[in-house]
Coordinates of C-alpha atoms in Angstrom, one line a residue:
X1 CA -65.7 -76.6 58.5
X2 CA -69.2 -75.9 59.9
X3 CA -69.9 -79.5 60.6
X4 CA -66.6 -79.7 62.7
X5 CA -67.6 -76.6 64.7
X6 CA -71.2 -77.9 65.2
X7 CA -69.9 -81.2 66.6
X8 CA -66.9 -80.3 68.8
X9 CA -67.6 -83.5 70.8
X10 CA -66.1 -85.6 68.0
X11 CA -62.4 -85.8 68.8
X12 CA -59.6 -87.4 66.9
X13 CA -57.1 -89.3 69.1
X14 CA -53.4 -88.5 68.7
X15 CA -52.1 -91.9 69.9
X16 CA -51.3 -94.5 67.3
X17 CA -52.7 -97.1 69.6
X18 CA -56.2 -95.5 69.1
X19 CA -56.0 -95.7 65.3
X20 CA -59.0 -98.0 65.1
X21 CA -61.1 -95.7 67.2
X22 CA -60.0 -92.8 65.0
X23 CA -61.2 -94.7 61.9
X24 CA -64.6 -95.2 63.4
X25 CA -64.8 -91.5 64.3
X26 CA -64.0 -90.5 60.7
X27 CA -66.7 -92.9 59.4
X28 CA -69.1 -91.3 61.8
X29 CA -68.1 -87.9 60.7
X30 CA -68.6 -88.8 57.1
X31 CA -72.0 -90.2 57.8
X32 CA -73.1 -87.0 59.5
X33 CA -71.9 -85.0 56.5
X34 CA -73.9 -87.2 54.2
X35 CA -77.0 -86.8 56.3
X36 CA -76.7 -83.0 56.5
X37 CA -76.2 -82.9 52.7
X38 CA -79.4 -84.9 52.1
X39 CA -81.6 -83.5 54.8
X40 CA -81.2 -79.8 56.0
X41 CA -83.8 -80.5 58.7
X42 CA -81.4 -82.7 60.5
X43 CA -79.0 -79.8 61.0
X44 CA -81.9 -77.9 62.6
X45 CA -82.6 -80.8 64.9
X46 CA -79.0 -81.0 66.1
X47 CA -78.7 -77.2 66.5
X48 CA -81.7 -77.1 68.9
X49 CA -80.0 -79.5 71.3
X50 CA -78.2 -77.7 74.2
X51 CA -75.6 -80.4 74.6
X52 CA -75.6 -82.6 71.5
X53 CA -74.4 -86.2 72.2
X54 CA -71.5 -87.6 70.2
X55 CA -72.2 -90.0 67.4
X56 CA -70.3 -92.6 69.4
X57 CA -73.0 -92.3 72.1
X58 CA -75.6 -93.0 69.5
X59 CA -73.7 -96.1 68.3
X60 CA -73.5 -97.4 71.9
X61 CA -77.3 -96.9 72.3
X62 CA -78.2 -98.9 69.2
X63 CA -78.3 -98.9 65.4
X64 CA -78.8 -96.0 63.1
X65 CA -82.5 -96.6 63.4
X66 CA -82.3 -95.3 67.0
X67 CA -80.6 -92.1 65.7
X68 CA -83.3 -91.6 63.1
X69 CA -86.0 -92.0 65.7
X70 CA -84.4 -89.4 67.9
X71 CA -84.0 -87.0 65.0
X72 CA -87.7 -87.6 63.9
X73 CA -88.8 -86.7 67.5
X74 CA -86.8 -83.5 67.4
X75 CA -88.0 -82.4 64.0
X76 CA -91.6 -83.3 65.0
X77 CA -91.5 -80.9 68.0
X78 CA -90.1 -77.9 66.0
X79 CA -92.0 -74.8 66.8
X80 CA -94.3 -73.4 64.0
X81 CA -93.5 -70.1 62.2
X82 CA -95.7 -67.1 63.1
X83 CA -95.8 -63.6 61.5
X84 CA -97.1 -60.2 62.5
X85 CA -100.7 -61.2 61.8
X86 CA -100.5 -63.7 64.6
X87 CA -99.3 -61.1 67.0
X88 CA -101.9 -58.5 66.1
X89 CA -104.5 -57.8 68.9
X90 CA -108.0 -58.0 67.6
X91 CA -107.4 -60.6 64.8
X92 CA -110.1 -63.3 64.9
X93 CA -109.3 -66.9 65.7
X94 CA -110.3 -67.9 62.2
X95 CA -107.9 -65.4 60.6
X96 CA -105.2 -66.4 63.1
X97 CA -105.4 -70.1 62.3
X98 CA -105.6 -69.4 58.5
X99 CA -102.4 -67.5 58.7
X100 CA -100.8 -70.3 60.8
X101 CA -101.9 -72.8 58.1
X102 CA -100.4 -70.7 55.3
X103 CA -97.0 -70.4 57.1
X104 CA -97.0 -74.0 58.3
X105 CA -98.7 -76.3 55.8
X106 CA -98.1 -79.3 58.1
X107 CA -100.6 -77.8 60.5
X108 CA -103.4 -77.3 57.9
X109 CA -105.5 -80.1 59.4
X110 CA -105.1 -78.7 62.9
X111 CA -106.9 -75.5 61.8
X112 CA -110.0 -77.6 61.0
X113 CA -110.0 -79.1 64.5
X114 CA -109.6 -75.7 66.1
X115 CA -112.6 -74.6 64.1
X116 CA -114.5 -77.4 65.8
X117 CA -113.2 -76.3 69.2
X118 CA -114.2 -72.8 68.4
X119 CA -117.8 -73.9 67.7
X120 CA -118.0 -76.2 70.7
X121 CA -116.8 -73.4 73.1
X122 CA -119.4 -71.0 71.7
X123 CA -122.2 -73.5 72.1
X124 CA -121.1 -74.4 75.6
X125 CA -120.9 -70.8 76.6
X126 CA -124.5 -70.3 75.5
X127 CA -125.7 -73.4 77.2
X128 CA -124.0 -72.6 80.5
X129 CA -125.4 -69.0 80.6
X130 CA -128.9 -70.4 80.2
X131 CA -128.6 -73.5 82.3
X132 CA -130.1 -71.9 85.4
X133 CA -133.2 -70.6 83.6
X134 CA -136.5 -72.4 84.2
X135 CA -136.7 -72.9 80.4
X136 CA -133.4 -74.7 80.2
X137 CA -135.2 -78.0 80.3
X138 CA -136.8 -77.2 76.9
X139 CA -133.7 -76.2 75.0
X140 CA -133.7 -78.0 71.7
X141 CA -130.2 -79.5 71.8
X142 CA -131.3 -83.1 72.0
X143 CA -131.8 -83.3 75.7
X144 CA -132.1 -81.5 79.0
X145 CA -129.3 -79.5 80.7
X146 CA -129.1 -79.9 84.5
X147 CA -126.3 -78.6 86.8
X148 CA -123.2 -80.6 87.5
X149 CA -122.7 -84.0 85.9
X150 CA -125.7 -83.7 83.5
X151 CA -124.1 -80.5 82.0
X152 CA -120.8 -82.3 81.7
X153 CA -122.3 -85.2 79.9
X154 CA -124.2 -83.0 77.6
X155 CA -121.1 -80.8 76.7
X156 CA -119.0 -84.0 76.3
X157 CA -121.5 -85.0 73.5
X158 CA -121.2 -81.5 71.9
X159 CA -117.5 -81.7 71.8
X160 CA -117.5 -85.2 70.3
X161 CA -120.0 -84.2 67.6
X162 CA -118.0 -81.1 66.7
X163 CA -114.8 -83.0 66.4
X164 CA -115.9 -86.2 64.7
X165 CA -117.2 -84.5 61.6
X166 CA -114.0 -82.7 60.8
X167 CA -112.5 -85.8 59.1
X168 CA -109.2 -85.1 60.8
X169 CA -109.6 -87.1 63.9
X170 CA -108.3 -90.6 64.5
X171 CA -108.8 -91.3 68.3
X172 CA -110.7 -89.2 70.9
X173 CA -110.3 -89.7 74.6
X174 CA -112.6 -87.8 77.1
X175 CA -113.1 -87.8 80.8
X176 CA -116.7 -88.4 80.0
X177 CA -116.0 -91.8 78.4
X178 CA -114.7 -95.0 80.0
X179 CA -112.5 -95.8 76.9
X180 CA -111.1 -93.8 74.0
X181 CA -113.1 -93.8 70.8
X182 CA -111.3 -94.9 67.6
X183 CA -113.1 -92.9 64.9
X184 CA -111.0 -94.2 62.1
X185 CA -112.1 -97.9 62.6
X186 CA -115.4 -97.4 64.2
X187 CA -117.9 -99.5 62.2
X188 CA -121.1 -98.4 64.0
X189 CA -124.1 -97.8 61.7
X190 CA -124.4 -94.3 63.0
X191 CA -121.0 -93.4 61.7
X192 CA -121.5 -94.5 58.1
X193 CA -121.9 -91.0 56.9
X194 CA -118.7 -89.7 58.3
X195 CA -116.0 -88.9 55.7
X196 CA -112.3 -89.0 56.3
X197 CA -109.6 -87.5 54.1
X198 CA -106.6 -89.4 53.1
X199 CA -104.3 -87.3 55.3
X200 CA -102.8 -86.9 58.7
X201 CA -105.2 -87.5 61.6
X202 CA -105.0 -86.5 65.2
X203 CA -105.6 -87.9 68.7
X204 CA -107.7 -85.4 70.7
X205 CA -108.0 -85.7 74.5
X206 CA -110.2 -83.4 76.6
X207 CA -112.0 -82.8 79.8
X208 CA -115.5 -81.7 78.7
X209 CA -116.2 -79.4 81.7
X210 CA -113.7 -79.0 84.5
X211 CA -115.5 -77.6 87.6
X212 CA -118.9 -78.9 86.5
X213 CA -120.0 -79.1 90.1
X214 CA -119.7 -75.3 90.3
X215 CA -122.1 -74.6 87.4
X216 CA -125.2 -74.1 89.7
X217 CA -123.3 -71.7 91.9
X218 CA -122.0 -69.6 89.0
X219 CA -118.3 -70.3 89.6
X220 CA -116.1 -70.3 86.5
X221 CA -115.5 -73.6 84.8
X222 CA -113.8 -74.7 81.6
X223 CA -112.9 -77.2 78.9
X224 CA -109.3 -78.5 78.5
X225 CA -108.1 -80.0 75.2
X226 CA -104.9 -81.6 74.0
X227 CA -103.9 -82.7 70.4
X228 CA -101.5 -85.5 69.6
X229 CA -100.5 -87.0 66.2
X230 CA -102.3 -90.2 65.3
X231 CA -100.4 -93.3 64.3
X232 CA -101.9 -94.3 60.9
X233 CA -100.4 -97.8 61.2
X234 CA -103.0 -98.6 63.9
X235 CA -105.6 -101.0 62.5
X236 CA -108.0 -103.7 63.7
X237 CA -108.2 -106.8 61.6
X238 CA -111.4 -107.3 59.6
X239 CA -111.9 -110.9 60.9
X240 CA -111.6 -109.7 64.5
X241 CA -115.2 -110.2 65.7
X242 CA -114.9 -111.6 69.2
X243 CA -114.2 -109.0 71.9
X244 CA -111.7 -111.2 73.7
X245 CA -109.7 -111.8 70.5
X246 CA -109.7 -108.1 69.7
X247 CA -108.5 -107.0 73.1
X248 CA -104.8 -107.0 72.2
X249 CA -105.2 -105.2 68.9
X250 CA -107.6 -102.6 70.4
X251 CA -105.1 -102.0 73.1
X252 CA -102.4 -101.4 70.5
X253 CA -104.7 -98.9 68.6
X254 CA -105.7 -97.1 71.7
X255 CA -102.0 -96.8 72.7
X256 CA -102.1 -93.8 70.3
X257 CA -103.8 -92.0 73.2
X258 CA -101.3 -92.9 75.9
X259 CA -98.6 -90.4 74.9
X260 CA -96.5 -88.2 77.1
X261 CA -97.1 -84.4 77.1
X262 CA -93.8 -83.9 75.2
X263 CA -95.7 -85.3 72.1
X264 CA -98.4 -82.7 72.2
X265 CA -98.8 -80.8 69.0
X266 CA -101.2 -78.2 70.5
X267 CA -103.2 -77.6 73.7
X268 CA -106.1 -75.2 74.6
X269 CA -108.6 -74.4 77.2
X270 CA -111.9 -72.5 77.2
X271 CA -112.8 -70.6 80.4
X272 CA -116.4 -69.6 81.0
X273 CA -116.4 -66.7 83.3
X274 CA -116.9 -62.9 83.1
X275 CA -116.1 -63.4 79.4
X276 CA -115.5 -66.6 77.5
X277 CA -111.7 -67.1 76.9
X278 CA -110.0 -69.5 74.6
X279 CA -106.3 -69.9 75.4
X280 CA -104.1 -72.0 73.1
X281 CA -100.6 -72.9 72.2
X282 CA -99.3 -74.5 69.0
X283 CA -95.8 -74.9 70.4
X284 CA -94.8 -71.3 69.8
X285 CA -96.0 -69.3 72.7
X286 CA -99.4 -68.8 74.4
X287 CA -102.3 -66.8 72.9
X288 CA -105.5 -65.8 74.6
X289 CA -108.7 -65.1 72.6
X290 CA -111.8 -63.5 74.0
X291 CA -115.3 -64.2 72.6
X292 CA -116.9 -61.0 71.2
X293 CA -120.6 -62.0 71.4
X294 CA -121.7 -59.2 69.2
X295 CA -119.8 -60.5 66.1
X296 CA -119.8 -64.1 67.3
X297 CA -116.0 -64.5 67.0
X298 CA -113.0 -65.2 69.3
X299 CA -110.6 -62.2 68.9
X300 CA -107.0 -62.2 70.0
X301 CA -106.7 -60.2 73.2
X302 CA -103.3 -61.3 74.6
X303 CA -100.6 -62.5 72.2
X304 CA -97.4 -64.2 73.5
X305 CA -98.5 -64.4 77.2
X306 CA -95.6 -64.8 79.6
X307 CA -96.1 -65.9 83.2
X308 CA -94.1 -63.8 85.7
X309 CA -91.0 -65.7 86.9
X310 CA -91.8 -65.0 90.6
X311 CA -94.9 -64.0 92.5
X312 CA -96.5 -64.1 95.9
X313 CA -99.7 -65.9 95.1
X314 CA -100.4 -69.6 95.9
X315 CA -103.5 -71.5 94.8
X316 CA -104.0 -74.7 96.8
X317 CA -106.8 -76.4 98.7
X318 CA -105.1 -75.6 102.0
X319 CA -107.7 -77.5 104.0
X320 CA -105.7 -80.6 103.2
X321 CA -102.3 -79.3 104.1
X322 CA -101.8 -81.6 107.0
X323 CA -102.1 -84.6 104.6
X324 CA -99.6 -83.4 102.1
X325 CA -96.0 -84.6 101.5
X326 CA -93.6 -83.0 103.9
X327 CA -91.6 -81.0 101.3
X328 CA -94.8 -79.4 99.9
X329 CA -96.2 -78.6 103.4
X330 CA -93.0 -77.0 104.6
X331 CA -92.6 -74.9 101.5
X332 CA -96.1 -73.5 101.7
X333 CA -95.8 -72.7 105.4
X334 CA -92.6 -70.9 104.7
X335 CA -94.3 -68.9 101.9
X336 CA -97.1 -68.0 104.4
X337 CA -94.6 -66.6 106.8
X338 CA -92.5 -64.8 104.2
X339 CA -89.5 -67.1 104.9
X340 CA -89.4 -68.6 101.4
X341 CA -86.7 -68.0 98.8
X342 CA -88.2 -64.8 97.6
X343 CA -88.7 -63.3 101.1
X344 CA -92.3 -62.3 100.2
X345 CA -95.4 -63.2 102.2
X346 CA -97.7 -65.2 99.9
X347 CA -101.4 -64.7 99.7
X348 CA -103.9 -67.4 98.9
X349 CA -106.2 -67.3 95.9
X350 CA -108.2 -70.5 95.3
X351 CA -111.3 -70.7 93.2
X352 CA -111.6 -74.5 93.3
X353 CA -112.0 -74.7 89.6
X354 CA -108.7 -75.8 88.0
X355 CA -109.1 -73.9 84.7
X356 CA -110.0 -70.7 86.5
X357 CA -107.1 -71.0 89.0
X358 CA -104.5 -71.7 86.2
X359 CA -105.9 -68.9 84.1
X360 CA -105.3 -66.4 86.9
X361 CA -101.9 -67.9 87.6
X362 CA -101.0 -67.6 83.9
X363 CA -101.8 -63.9 83.9
X364 CA -100.5 -62.8 87.3
X365 CA -98.0 -65.5 88.3
X366 CA -98.0 -67.7 91.3
X367 CA -98.2 -71.4 92.0
X368 CA -101.2 -73.6 91.4
X369 CA -101.1 -77.0 93.1
X370 CA -103.0 -80.2 93.6
X371 CA -100.4 -82.2 95.6
X372 CA -100.4 -85.8 96.6
X373 CA -101.6 -86.5 100.1
X374 CA -102.3 -89.5 102.4
X375 CA -105.8 -90.0 101.0
X376 CA -104.7 -89.5 97.4
X377 CA -101.2 -90.7 97.1
X378 CA -101.4 -90.8 93.3
X379 CA -102.8 -87.2 93.2
X380 CA -106.1 -85.9 91.9
X381 CA -105.6 -84.4 88.4
X382 CA -105.9 -86.6 85.3
X383 CA -102.6 -86.8 83.5
X384 CA -103.8 -87.3 79.9
X385 CA -106.4 -84.7 79.5
X386 CA -105.9 -82.2 82.3
X387 CA -102.3 -82.1 83.6
X388 CA -100.4 -82.6 80.4
X389 CA -102.3 -80.0 78.2
X390 CA -102.3 -77.4 81.0
X391 CA -98.6 -78.1 81.7
X392 CA -97.8 -77.6 78.0
X393 CA -99.5 -74.2 78.1
X394 CA -97.8 -73.2 81.3
X395 CA -94.3 -74.2 80.0
X396 CA -94.9 -72.4 76.7
X397 CA -95.6 -69.3 78.8
X398 CA -92.2 -69.7 80.5
X399 CA -93.4 -71.5 83.7
X400 CA -92.8 -74.9 85.1
X401 CA -95.0 -77.9 85.9
X402 CA -94.0 -80.8 88.1
X403 CA -95.2 -83.6 90.4
X404 CA -92.6 -82.4 92.8
X405 CA -90.2 -85.1 91.6
X406 CA -90.9 -85.4 87.9
X407 CA -91.6 -83.1 85.0
X408 CA -95.3 -83.6 84.2
X409 CA -94.7 -83.4 80.4
X410 CA -92.4 -86.4 80.4
X411 CA -94.7 -88.9 82.2
X412 CA -96.1 -91.6 79.9
X413 CA -99.7 -92.4 80.9
X414 CA -100.3 -96.1 81.8
X415 CA -104.1 -95.9 81.6
X416 CA -106.4 -93.3 80.1
X417 CA -107.8 -92.0 83.4
X418 CA -104.4 -92.0 85.3
X419 CA -104.1 -89.4 88.1
X420 CA -101.0 -87.5 89.2
X421 CA -100.1 -84.8 91.7
X422 CA -99.3 -81.4 90.0
X423 CA -97.6 -78.2 91.0
X424 CA -97.3 -75.6 88.2
X425 CA -96.8 -71.9 87.7
X426 CA -94.1 -69.3 88.0
X427 CA -90.6 -70.6 87.2
X428 CA -88.8 -69.5 90.4
X429 CA -91.5 -70.5 92.8
X430 CA -92.1 -74.0 91.3
X431 CA -88.3 -74.5 91.3
X432 CA -88.3 -73.9 95.0
X433 CA -90.8 -76.7 95.4
X434 CA -88.8 -79.0 93.2
X435 CA -85.6 -78.2 95.2
X436 CA -87.5 -79.0 98.5
X437 CA -88.4 -82.5 97.1
X438 CA -84.9 -83.1 95.9
X439 CA -83.4 -82.3 99.3
X440 CA -86.0 -84.3 101.2

């Protein structure tokens, strides 16, 4: 029987003294058959597990509810289905997302949000290109655009405006705001004209302009975006008027935002450089789109990007090397001298703009890192809206992302602006760093 083959870990004892245990195993086996008969998706969930645990293990962990939660988690992260249209170079982002929506109806609302990201990236590209002109102060976008933080604040507002009117957004968290914004239950007068569909909504997290301090010098910068599912059960009581009384309920609502990277539904970044690039993943590979300004559309330029498994490029702020953890410092020094695992001498390529450095690493391989050091023991990169989305993209391209000791995608944020150390890039090279930490 197929169920028997699929669950070889369920054994039937031969000893009569274990008759009771055998009876429980038979009941467990019957339960699994019933579940498979009623829900084919459960079979898919189990088949994707490399080493599926026995049903007895589930029983030891808790009730059937625990098993259901685990299955829901597995089904939730199932990769979407793509066809040849999604692999065709030159197809527009609009056409790409339309095809994804047709093949995966559950992602229909996500295509609307990506339409907003598309618009925000185009607007940002135009603003950044004109930001150094004397006339930039008079652009009619609702305010002035100045280098650095002013540009970041301005673009943060553009992204929020683009996303809030999609009707698909539940909670938004940005580096430019102190706290996440709950659009579903926001009762500000300015929001009375915003309509929301009776459908799934998402949590969107983003860094509005990574590398904003480089705008004036013309160095590439970018936007990082992550998408989570929103918990529709989150609600604030109508009679909750006092801020102190609402604190606990608001914390519960905003907990939608504090999810590990493994819960990401999609991630993307826009890079503003020689061209404007939009790189995205929906959980089925990485796709890079390039803005064709003559037609005003992002077109697919690199489908199914795969990062090389090994390389000889490292991207670190090596001026801080003496302050790093010992395992990271020794590993980098061995790479410099050609004494690392690959035997190759590494070269250094460091822009100082995270999105630009990771984009190059994604295409050519290598290791990008922002390690912990004595001055920043908790690291520098923001977990929620920088490290997790970028790690998702890197892993979808076949790379690895770690703090040195933990997989970045599995870390649950404790606060919205939590920082962590990050090392990500080519699989074999990052594994060497992880091994160095493990043996330290």
